[in-house]
Coordinates of C-alpha atoms in Angstrom, one line a residue:
Chain G
M168 CA 170.2 126.0 87.6
I169 CA 167.6 125.6 84.9
R170 CA 165.3 123.2 87.2
T171 CA 165.9 126.3 90.1
T172 CA 164.8 128.7 87.3
L173 CA 162.1 126.9 86.4
L174 CA 160.6 126.1 90.0
L175 CA 160.9 129.9 90.4
V176 CA 158.9 130.6 87.1
L177 CA 156.3 128.4 88.4
M178 CA 156.2 130.0 92.0
M179 CA 155.8 133.3 90.0
L180 CA 152.9 132.3 88.3
A181 CA 151.4 130.9 91.0
L182 CA 151.7 134.2 93.0
A183 CA 150.7 136.2 90.5
L184 CA 147.5 133.7 89.9
A185 CA 147.3 134.6 93.6
H186 CA 147.8 138.2 93.6
L187 CA 145.3 138.6 90.6
L188 CA 142.4 137.1 92.4
T189 CA 143.0 138.4 96.0
P190 CA 140.9 139.5 97.5
L191 CA 138.4 136.7 95.9
A192 CA 135.0 137.4 97.7
P193 CA 134.1 140.7 95.2
I194 CA 134.6 138.5 92.1
T195 CA 132.9 135.5 93.2
E196 CA 130.0 137.7 94.3
L197 CA 130.3 140.0 91.1
R198 CA 130.2 136.7 88.9
R199 CA 126.9 136.0 90.3
S200 CA 125.3 139.6 90.1
A201 CA 127.0 140.8 87.4
P202 CA 129.4 138.8 85.5
D203 CA 130.5 141.4 82.9
T204 CA 131.6 143.7 85.6
A205 CA 133.4 140.8 87.2
W206 CA 135.5 140.8 83.8
L207 CA 135.8 144.3 83.7
L208 CA 137.3 144.4 87.4
L209 CA 139.7 141.6 86.7
F210 CA 141.1 143.0 83.4
E211 CA 140.4 146.6 83.9
I212 CA 141.6 147.1 87.6
R213 CA 143.3 144.0 88.7
L214 CA 145.4 142.9 85.7
P215 CA 147.5 146.2 85.4
R216 CA 148.5 146.3 88.8
T217 CA 149.6 142.2 88.5
L218 CA 151.2 143.0 85.6
L219 CA 153.0 146.0 87.1
V220 CA 153.8 144.4 90.2
L221 CA 155.3 141.1 88.6
G222 CA 157.4 143.4 86.2
Y223 CA 158.8 146.0 88.3
G224 CA 159.9 143.3 91.0
F225 CA 161.5 141.4 87.8
V226 CA 163.3 145.0 87.0
L227 CA 164.4 145.5 90.4
G228 CA 166.1 141.9 90.9
M229 CA 167.3 142.1 87.4
T230 CA 168.9 145.5 87.3
G231 CA 170.0 144.9 91.2
A232 CA 172.0 142.1 89.7
A233 CA 173.4 143.3 86.7
L234 CA 174.9 146.3 88.6
Q235 CA 176.1 144.5 91.7
A236 CA 178.1 142.4 89.0
L237 CA 179.3 145.6 87.0
F238 CA 180.3 147.2 90.4
G239 CA 181.5 144.1 91.8
N240 CA 179.6 145.1 95.1
P241 CA 177.0 143.1 96.7
L242 CA 175.4 146.5 97.9
A243 CA 175.1 148.0 94.8
S244 CA 171.4 148.4 93.7
P245 CA 168.9 150.8 92.4
D246 CA 167.9 152.3 95.6
V247 CA 171.3 152.2 97.2
T248 CA 172.9 153.8 94.0
G249 CA 170.6 156.4 94.3
S250 CA 169.0 155.3 90.7
S251 CA 165.4 154.8 92.1
S252 CA 165.6 158.6 93.6
G253 CA 166.9 159.9 90.6
A254 CA 164.1 158.5 88.7
A255 CA 161.6 160.1 90.9
L256 CA 163.1 163.2 90.8
G257 CA 163.2 163.4 87.0
T258 CA 159.3 162.4 86.9
V259 CA 158.5 165.0 89.7
F260 CA 160.3 167.6 87.9
A261 CA 158.4 166.4 84.3
A262 CA 154.9 166.0 86.1
Y263 CA 155.0 169.3 88.3
W264 CA 157.4 172.0 86.3
L265 CA 157.0 170.8 83.0
G266 CA 153.1 170.0 83.3
A267 CA 153.8 166.6 81.7
T268 CA 150.9 164.1 81.7
Q269 CA 151.6 161.7 79.1
P270 CA 152.9 158.9 80.7
I271 CA 155.7 158.2 78.0
V272 CA 157.1 161.7 78.7
L273 CA 157.0 161.0 82.5
A274 CA 158.7 157.4 81.7
I275 CA 161.5 159.2 79.6
A276 CA 162.0 161.9 82.4
G277 CA 162.2 158.8 85.0
A278 CA 164.8 157.3 82.8
G279 CA 167.0 160.5 82.4
G280 CA 166.9 161.2 86.0
S281 CA 167.8 157.6 87.1
L282 CA 170.7 158.0 84.4
G283 CA 171.8 161.0 85.7
A284 CA 172.1 159.5 89.4
L285 CA 174.1 156.5 88.2
G286 CA 176.5 158.8 85.9
L287 CA 177.0 160.9 88.9
M288 CA 177.5 158.0 91.2
V289 CA 180.2 156.6 88.6
L290 CA 181.8 160.1 88.2
L291 CA 182.2 160.3 92.5
A292 CA 183.0 156.7 93.0
G293 CA 184.6 155.2 90.1
R294 CA 183.7 152.0 88.6
R295 CA 185.5 149.8 90.8
A296 CA 185.2 151.8 93.9
E297 CA 185.5 150.2 97.4
T298 CA 182.2 149.1 98.9
T299 CA 182.1 152.1 101.5
T300 CA 183.0 154.6 98.9
M301 CA 180.3 153.6 96.6
L302 CA 177.9 153.4 99.4
L303 CA 178.6 156.8 100.5
A304 CA 178.2 158.2 97.3
G305 CA 174.9 156.4 96.7
I306 CA 173.7 157.5 99.8
A307 CA 174.6 161.4 99.1
I308 CA 173.0 161.1 96.0
A309 CA 170.0 159.5 96.9
L310 CA 169.6 162.0 100.2
A311 CA 170.0 165.1 97.5
A312 CA 167.9 163.1 95.2
G313 CA 165.2 163.0 97.8
A314 CA 165.5 166.5 99.2
G315 CA 165.4 167.5 95.9
T316 CA 162.1 166.3 95.1
S317 CA 160.5 167.3 98.5
L318 CA 161.7 170.7 97.5
L319 CA 160.2 170.5 94.1
L320 CA 157.1 169.3 95.3
A321 CA 157.0 172.0 98.0
L322 CA 157.5 174.8 95.0
A323 CA 155.1 173.4 92.3
P324 CA 152.4 175.5 91.2
S325 CA 149.9 173.0 92.3
P326 CA 149.3 173.5 96.3
F327 CA 148.4 170.0 96.5
A328 CA 151.4 168.6 94.5
F329 CA 152.4 166.8 98.0
Y330 CA 149.2 165.4 98.7
D331 CA 148.5 163.9 95.4
S332 CA 151.9 162.4 95.2
F333 CA 152.4 160.9 98.6
D334 CA 151.0 157.4 97.5
W335 CA 152.8 157.3 94.5
L336 CA 156.3 158.5 96.2
M337 CA 156.6 155.7 98.6
G338 CA 155.8 153.3 95.9
S339 CA 152.2 152.0 95.2
F340 CA 150.5 150.2 92.5
V341 CA 147.2 151.1 93.3
D342 CA 144.7 152.4 90.6
R343 CA 147.0 151.9 87.6
S344 CA 145.7 151.9 83.7
L345 CA 146.6 149.1 81.2
P346 CA 148.2 151.8 79.2
Q347 CA 150.2 152.8 82.5
A348 CA 151.5 149.3 82.6
A349 CA 152.7 149.1 79.0
I350 CA 154.7 152.4 79.3
A351 CA 156.3 151.1 82.0
L352 CA 156.9 147.4 81.2
I353 CA 157.4 147.3 77.6
P354 CA 160.4 149.5 77.6
A355 CA 161.5 147.6 81.1
A356 CA 161.3 144.2 79.2
L357 CA 163.1 145.1 76.2
C358 CA 165.9 146.4 78.5
C359 CA 165.9 143.3 80.6
A360 CA 166.1 141.0 77.6
I361 CA 169.5 143.0 76.7
L362 CA 170.7 142.7 79.8
A363 CA 170.3 138.6 80.3
L364 CA 172.0 138.6 77.1
R365 CA 175.0 140.3 79.0
S366 CA 175.1 137.4 81.5
R367 CA 178.2 135.9 80.4
P368 CA 180.5 139.2 80.5
L369 CA 179.0 139.3 83.7
D370 CA 180.0 136.8 85.2
L371 CA 183.4 137.3 83.8
I372 CA 183.9 140.5 85.1
A373 CA 184.0 138.6 88.6
L374 CA 187.8 137.8 87.4
G375 CA 188.6 141.6 86.9
E376 CA 188.0 144.2 84.2
D377 CA 191.2 143.5 82.8
V378 CA 190.8 140.0 82.1
L379 CA 187.3 140.5 80.7
A380 CA 189.1 142.5 78.3
S381 CA 191.7 139.9 77.6
L382 CA 188.6 137.8 76.7
G383 CA 187.5 139.9 73.9
Y384 CA 185.3 142.1 75.7
D385 CA 184.9 146.0 76.3
P386 CA 184.8 146.6 79.9
R387 CA 183.8 150.2 79.2
R388 CA 181.0 149.5 76.7
L389 CA 179.5 146.9 78.9
A390 CA 179.7 149.2 82.1
L391 CA 177.9 152.0 79.5
Q392 CA 175.3 149.1 78.1
V393 CA 174.5 148.1 81.9
I394 CA 174.0 151.5 83.3
V395 CA 171.9 153.0 80.4
L396 CA 169.4 149.9 80.0
S397 CA 169.2 150.0 83.9
S398 CA 168.5 153.0 84.1
I399 CA 165.6 153.1 81.3
A400 CA 164.1 150.0 82.9
I401 CA 164.2 151.6 86.3
G402 CA 162.8 155.0 85.5
A403 CA 160.0 154.0 83.2
C404 CA 158.8 151.6 86.2
V405 CA 159.6 154.5 88.9
S406 CA 157.6 156.9 86.7
V407 CA 154.2 154.9 86.9
C408 CA 155.0 153.0 90.5
G409 CA 157.3 155.1 92.5
A410 CA 160.5 154.1 94.2
I411 CA 160.6 150.9 95.8
G412 CA 163.2 149.9 98.4
F413 CA 165.5 147.1 99.0
V414 CA 163.9 144.1 96.7
G415 CA 166.6 145.1 94.4
L416 CA 169.2 144.5 96.9
L417 CA 167.7 141.4 98.5
A418 CA 166.9 139.6 95.4
P419 CA 170.3 139.4 93.5
Y420 CA 171.5 138.3 97.1
A421 CA 169.5 135.2 97.1
A422 CA 169.9 134.6 93.5
R423 CA 173.8 134.2 94.0
R424 CA 173.0 131.5 96.4
L425 CA 171.5 129.8 93.3
S426 CA 173.8 130.5 91.0
R427 CA 176.9 129.3 93.2
G428 CA 178.3 132.9 93.3
H429 CA 178.1 133.8 89.7
P430 CA 176.9 137.6 89.5
G431 CA 176.1 136.9 86.0
Q432 CA 174.2 134.1 85.9
A433 CA 172.1 135.2 88.8
L434 CA 170.6 137.9 86.5
V435 CA 167.4 135.8 85.8
P436 CA 166.8 134.2 89.0
A437 CA 167.2 137.7 90.5
G438 CA 164.7 138.9 88.3
L439 CA 162.3 136.4 89.4
I440 CA 162.9 136.5 93.1
G441 CA 162.2 140.3 92.7
S442 CA 158.6 139.3 91.0
I443 CA 158.3 136.7 93.8
L444 CA 159.3 139.1 96.4
L445 CA 157.1 142.4 95.2
L446 CA 154.2 139.5 94.7
V447 CA 154.3 138.8 98.3
A448 CA 154.3 142.6 99.7
D449 CA 151.6 143.6 97.3
I450 CA 149.6 140.6 98.4
A451 CA 150.3 141.5 102.4
V452 CA 149.3 145.2 101.8
R453 CA 145.7 144.0 100.8
F454 CA 145.1 142.4 104.5
G455 CA 145.9 146.2 106.2
P456 CA 142.9 147.9 108.0
E457 CA 139.8 148.4 106.1
G458 CA 139.7 151.6 104.1
R459 CA 143.4 152.3 104.2
T460 CA 145.9 151.4 101.7
I461 CA 149.5 150.9 103.0
P462 CA 151.8 151.7 100.2
V463 CA 153.9 148.5 99.1
G464 CA 156.8 150.6 99.2
I465 CA 156.8 150.6 103.1
L466 CA 156.1 147.3 103.6
T467 CA 159.1 146.2 101.4
T468 CA 161.4 148.7 103.4
V469 CA 160.4 147.7 106.8
A470 CA 160.7 143.9 106.0
G471 CA 163.9 144.4 104.2
T472 CA 165.8 146.7 106.8
P473 CA 167.1 143.6 109.0
L474 CA 168.0 141.6 106.1
F475 CA 170.2 144.5 104.8
V476 CA 171.7 145.0 108.2
W477 CA 172.1 141.2 108.1
I478 CA 174.0 141.2 104.9
V479 CA 176.2 144.4 106.3
V480 CA 177.2 142.2 109.0
T481 CA 177.7 138.8 107.2
M482 CA 180.0 140.9 104.8
R483 CA 182.2 142.8 107.9
R484 CA 182.6 139.1 109.3
R485 CA 183.9 138.0 106.0
V486 CA 186.2 141.1 105.3
T487 CA 187.8 140.6 109.0
S488 CA 188.1 136.8 109.5
Chain B
M56 CA 210.2 130.0 60.5
T57 CA 207.5 132.8 61.2
P58 CA 206.9 133.3 64.6
L59 CA 204.2 132.2 66.7
F60 CA 203.7 136.0 68.0
E61 CA 204.6 139.1 66.2
A62 CA 204.1 142.9 67.7
R63 CA 204.9 145.6 65.8
G64 CA 204.7 149.4 67.2
I65 CA 202.7 148.5 69.8
A66 CA 202.6 151.6 72.4
L67 CA 200.5 153.0 75.1
A68 CA 200.5 156.7 75.6
D69 CA 202.8 158.2 78.3
R70 CA 203.6 154.3 79.3
L71 CA 205.1 152.5 76.7
R72 CA 207.2 153.4 74.0
A73 CA 206.6 151.7 70.4
T74 CA 207.8 148.3 71.0
D75 CA 208.5 145.4 68.5
L76 CA 208.5 141.9 69.9
E77 CA 208.7 138.2 67.9
V78 CA 208.1 135.4 70.0
P79 CA 208.4 131.3 68.5
A80 CA 206.3 128.7 69.9
G81 CA 208.0 126.9 72.8
Q82 CA 209.8 129.7 74.4
L83 CA 209.4 130.5 78.0
T84 CA 210.1 134.4 78.4
A85 CA 210.9 136.3 81.8
V86 CA 209.6 139.9 81.8
I87 CA 212.0 141.5 84.5
G88 CA 212.2 145.2 85.5
P89 CA 212.2 147.7 88.3
N90 CA 208.7 148.8 90.1
G91 CA 206.8 150.9 88.1
G92 CA 209.0 150.4 84.6
G93 CA 206.4 149.0 82.4
K94 CA 205.8 145.3 83.0
T95 CA 202.5 145.2 83.3
S96 CA 201.8 148.1 80.6
L97 CA 203.9 145.8 78.5
L98 CA 201.8 142.3 79.0
R99 CA 198.7 144.6 78.6
A100 CA 199.4 146.3 75.5
L101 CA 200.7 142.8 73.9
G102 CA 197.6 141.0 75.0
A103 CA 195.2 143.9 73.6
I104 CA 193.6 144.5 76.6
E105 CA 194.0 148.2 76.2
K106 CA 193.7 149.9 72.9
T107 CA 197.2 150.0 71.5
A108 CA 198.7 151.6 68.4
G109 CA 200.6 149.2 66.3
S110 CA 199.2 145.8 65.8
A111 CA 199.8 142.0 67.5
T112 CA 199.2 138.8 65.8
I113 CA 199.2 135.4 66.7
D114 CA 200.0 132.7 63.5
G115 CA 198.8 135.8 61.7
E116 CA 195.3 136.3 63.5
T117 CA 195.2 140.0 64.9
I118 CA 194.5 139.6 68.5
A119 CA 192.5 142.8 69.0
T120 CA 189.8 142.1 66.7
T121 CA 189.2 138.4 67.3
P122 CA 185.7 138.2 69.2
P123 CA 185.0 136.7 72.5
A124 CA 184.2 133.1 71.1
R125 CA 187.5 132.8 70.0
R126 CA 189.8 135.2 72.1
P127 CA 190.3 132.6 74.9
R128 CA 192.4 130.4 72.3
L129 CA 194.7 132.9 71.5
V130 CA 195.5 135.0 74.5
G131 CA 195.6 133.7 78.3
F132 CA 196.1 137.0 80.9
M133 CA 196.8 136.7 84.4
P134 CA 196.8 139.8 86.2
A135 CA 198.5 140.4 89.2
S136 CA 195.8 140.9 91.3
R137 CA 194.6 137.9 92.9
E138 CA 190.8 139.4 94.1
I139 CA 188.0 138.1 93.4
T140 CA 184.6 139.6 94.7
W141 CA 182.3 136.8 94.8
P142 CA 182.1 133.7 96.7
I143 CA 182.2 131.5 93.2
W144 CA 183.8 127.8 93.9
A145 CA 187.4 127.5 92.9
R146 CA 186.0 124.6 90.4
D147 CA 183.8 127.2 88.4
I148 CA 186.2 129.7 88.4
I149 CA 188.4 127.4 86.2
A150 CA 185.3 126.7 84.3
L151 CA 184.9 130.7 83.2
G152 CA 188.1 130.3 81.6
L153 CA 186.3 128.2 78.7
P154 CA 184.5 129.6 76.0
A155 CA 182.1 126.3 76.3
P156 CA 181.6 123.8 79.2
D157 CA 184.1 121.2 79.0
A158 CA 184.1 119.3 82.8
Q159 CA 186.8 117.2 81.7
R160 CA 189.4 119.6 80.8
V161 CA 188.4 121.2 84.4
E162 CA 188.8 118.0 86.2
E163 CA 192.1 117.8 84.3
L164 CA 193.2 121.2 85.8
I165 CA 192.3 120.5 89.1
A166 CA 194.5 117.3 89.4
L167 CA 197.7 119.3 87.6
L168 CA 197.2 121.9 89.9
E169 CA 196.4 119.6 93.0
L170 CA 193.3 121.5 93.6
E171 CA 191.3 118.6 94.6
S172 CA 190.6 119.6 98.2
L173 CA 190.0 123.2 97.4
A174 CA 187.6 122.8 94.2
D175 CA 184.3 123.0 95.7
R176 CA 185.4 125.7 98.1
P177 CA 184.4 129.2 97.5
V178 CA 187.7 131.1 96.1
D179 CA 187.6 134.0 98.5
R180 CA 187.9 131.9 101.4
L181 CA 191.0 130.4 100.1
S182 CA 194.5 132.1 101.0
T183 CA 196.6 133.8 98.4
G184 CA 198.9 131.4 97.2
E185 CA 196.1 128.9 96.8
R186 CA 193.6 131.3 94.5
T187 CA 196.9 132.0 92.7
R188 CA 196.9 128.1 91.6
V189 CA 193.2 128.6 90.7
L190 CA 193.7 131.9 88.6
L191 CA 196.5 129.7 86.8
A192 CA 194.3 126.9 86.1
R193 CA 191.7 129.3 85.0
T194 CA 194.3 131.0 82.6
L195 CA 195.9 127.8 81.1
A196 CA 192.3 125.9 80.7
P197 CA 191.4 126.9 76.9
R198 CA 194.9 126.0 75.7
P199 CA 195.9 129.9 74.8
R200 CA 198.5 130.0 72.3
L201 CA 200.3 133.2 74.2
L202 CA 200.3 133.4 77.8
L203 CA 200.8 136.8 79.4
L204 CA 201.3 136.2 83.3
D205 CA 201.7 139.1 85.5
E206 CA 203.6 137.7 88.9
P207 CA 202.1 134.3 88.8
L208 CA 205.2 133.0 91.1
S209 CA 204.4 135.9 94.0
N210 CA 202.9 134.4 97.1
L211 CA 204.0 130.7 96.4
D212 CA 205.7 128.5 98.3
P213 CA 209.0 127.0 96.9
Y214 CA 207.3 123.5 95.8
W215 CA 205.0 125.5 93.9
V216 CA 207.5 128.1 92.2
L217 CA 209.0 125.4 90.9
R218 CA 206.0 123.3 89.9
M219 CA 204.4 126.4 88.3
I220 CA 207.8 126.5 86.0
E221 CA 207.5 123.2 84.9
I222 CA 203.7 123.4 84.3
L223 CA 204.4 126.4 81.9
R224 CA 207.3 124.5 80.3
S225 CA 205.1 121.6 79.5
N226 CA 202.8 124.3 78.3
V227 CA 204.9 126.0 75.9
A228 CA 206.4 122.7 74.7
A229 CA 202.8 122.1 73.3
G230 CA 203.2 124.7 71.1
A231 CA 202.6 127.9 73.2
A232 CA 204.7 130.6 74.2
A233 CA 204.7 132.3 77.5
L234 CA 205.7 136.2 78.7
V235 CA 205.9 135.9 82.4
A236 CA 206.7 139.0 84.9
L237 CA 208.6 138.3 87.7
H238 CA 209.4 140.3 91.0
D239 CA 212.5 137.7 91.6
I240 CA 215.2 138.1 89.1
D241 CA 216.9 135.0 90.8
L242 CA 214.4 132.6 88.6
A243 CA 214.9 134.1 85.3
P244 CA 218.1 131.4 84.6
A245 CA 214.8 129.1 84.5
F246 CA 213.5 130.8 81.5
D247 CA 214.7 130.8 77.9
R248 CA 214.6 134.5 77.3
A249 CA 215.0 137.4 79.3
L250 CA 213.1 140.8 78.7
L251 CA 214.2 143.8 81.0
V252 CA 211.8 146.5 81.1
A253 CA 212.3 149.8 82.6
D254 CA 210.9 153.4 81.8
G255 CA 208.6 152.2 79.5
A256 CA 210.5 150.4 76.9
I257 CA 212.6 147.0 76.5
R258 CA 215.9 148.1 77.5
A259 CA 217.4 144.8 76.8
D260 CA 216.6 141.4 75.4
L261 CA 219.1 138.5 76.2
P262 CA 219.2 134.8 77.6
P263 CA 218.8 135.0 81.2
E264 CA 222.4 134.4 82.6
D265 CA 223.6 137.1 80.2
M266 CA 220.8 139.4 81.4
L267 CA 221.6 138.9 85.0
A268 CA 225.7 139.7 84.4
S269 CA 224.4 142.7 82.4
E270 CA 225.2 146.3 83.0
V271 CA 222.1 147.5 81.5
L272 CA 220.3 145.3 84.5
A273 CA 222.4 146.8 87.1
D274 CA 221.8 150.4 86.1
A275 CA 218.1 149.9 85.5
F276 CA 217.7 147.9 89.2
R277 CA 220.6 149.9 90.7
I278 CA 221.8 146.7 92.3
V279 CA 225.2 145.0 91.5
R280 CA 226.2 140.7 91.9
S281 CA 228.8 140.3 94.3
E282 CA 230.1 137.1 96.0
E283 CA 227.4 136.9 98.8
G284 CA 224.5 138.0 96.2
W285 CA 222.7 141.1 95.3
R286 CA 223.8 144.8 96.7
V287 CA 222.9 147.7 96.5
S288 CA 224.8 149.6 93.8
P289 CA 227.2 152.1 95.4
R290 CA 226.7 154.0 92.0
A291 CA 223.2 154.5 92.6
D292 CA 221.3 157.7 93.4
R293 CA 220.7 157.8 97.6
R294 CA 219.0 160.9 97.5
S295 CA 216.0 159.6 99.3
S296 CA 218.3 158.3 102.2
P297 CA 219.7 160.9 104.9

């Protein structure tokens, strides 16, 4: 397990370097003509993007793993529970209706929206809901939040609201600054660190909430912590980069294969796999048609859907066999 | 001699009236009672699984305030549900019961419960009876002083019902105590003591043979013992049948 984790860390760092240097041509050219500008390009433009992709991928993987462990459900993830959509709604409301421009306010609004969506899901479906109940509640919340976001943009005082936010809504890392990266990643890192410390009770909750309680943990407190920490991490990242689908679903699924099914021990590997997936996706969008940007969220959704269907089909087979 | 386990005024709103209970080390206690009578509530309350009024102590240590690092050594609780969501290996489920890794203890339990051929299979692929053995191994792993087992003998074949009682017997002989909720009251004579739980309270606390012959048991279950075995009590309220 430790060896696998180290291997994942190395893979993630190698991909992060590749991400930072892709495409290589402008850097090598600038190094010859204007070395200062080359450094500027690397640190001011490319570094925030690499850090955001790495950090957001980690957040999606880890919060997905934590939510799946908590709800005892392999389909619970930031997107399926409606938490990402809630964060987008919160951010749009703050940005276009309250006129907020400071990244920190947007991040707080995102976290609030995410928390609202998760809270509503627990209220509708309960903490240990059947897979289908939770899925339906999550879809309802995600659809409602999505429609709400569109409505807020359509009625926003600024007539360009929709146009402005298209890239962001689809999930994008283009042209983000270092301060923006800090706003998203500092709270996210803190939340992930605290979540990682909960991996033992999140393993034990597999034995049932009663057993968890009999071993001296408080299941309600654990649920509250996981929901609040996940919401803050997701909300902060969504407020800067938009909602990105499927990474939070697939990374924990892969990570549990490495942790021999342990949902809590899968937390850190899920984060690393999330980073790796998103780094690969964001490197891939660089190879799109010249002059056009493909929002990375579209790529993760296109690539993730077949895998999602596969998980659902294998789950059904296991239930019926 | 002071009892191993001592509960004073343990109560759960609407489900369990204030209850006192003392259990000495070495005692195997059957908890019997009609469906919905409060067997599970009693076990949950005694093990501080829910916040309760009153206090429960093991050798003077208050269960509810004991931290997770120590708690598994005091209480082992096995719920009636055998569901495990994740495909965790049987061997790893047993290890989850231990506060610190101990491969030798896991092997001991695999041998004790004859799980050799199941140990490296995901627990969600096992039959309910097999899973019951794995979950009991998990519960026994940290050698808790008090075992609270909810229907551990359901879903087991006759060999394993008898083996489980032997295993529990040897555990309590080593200084523990066990409270075991039973579905099948005819198993009660294998125990040292029987508690009858009905309407959210302990109605009787007797040696098992006396319990099975008692009026209070017949009343609570609405059955009577006859030559051919148990029969529905003629006095029972039969409003539900036509």
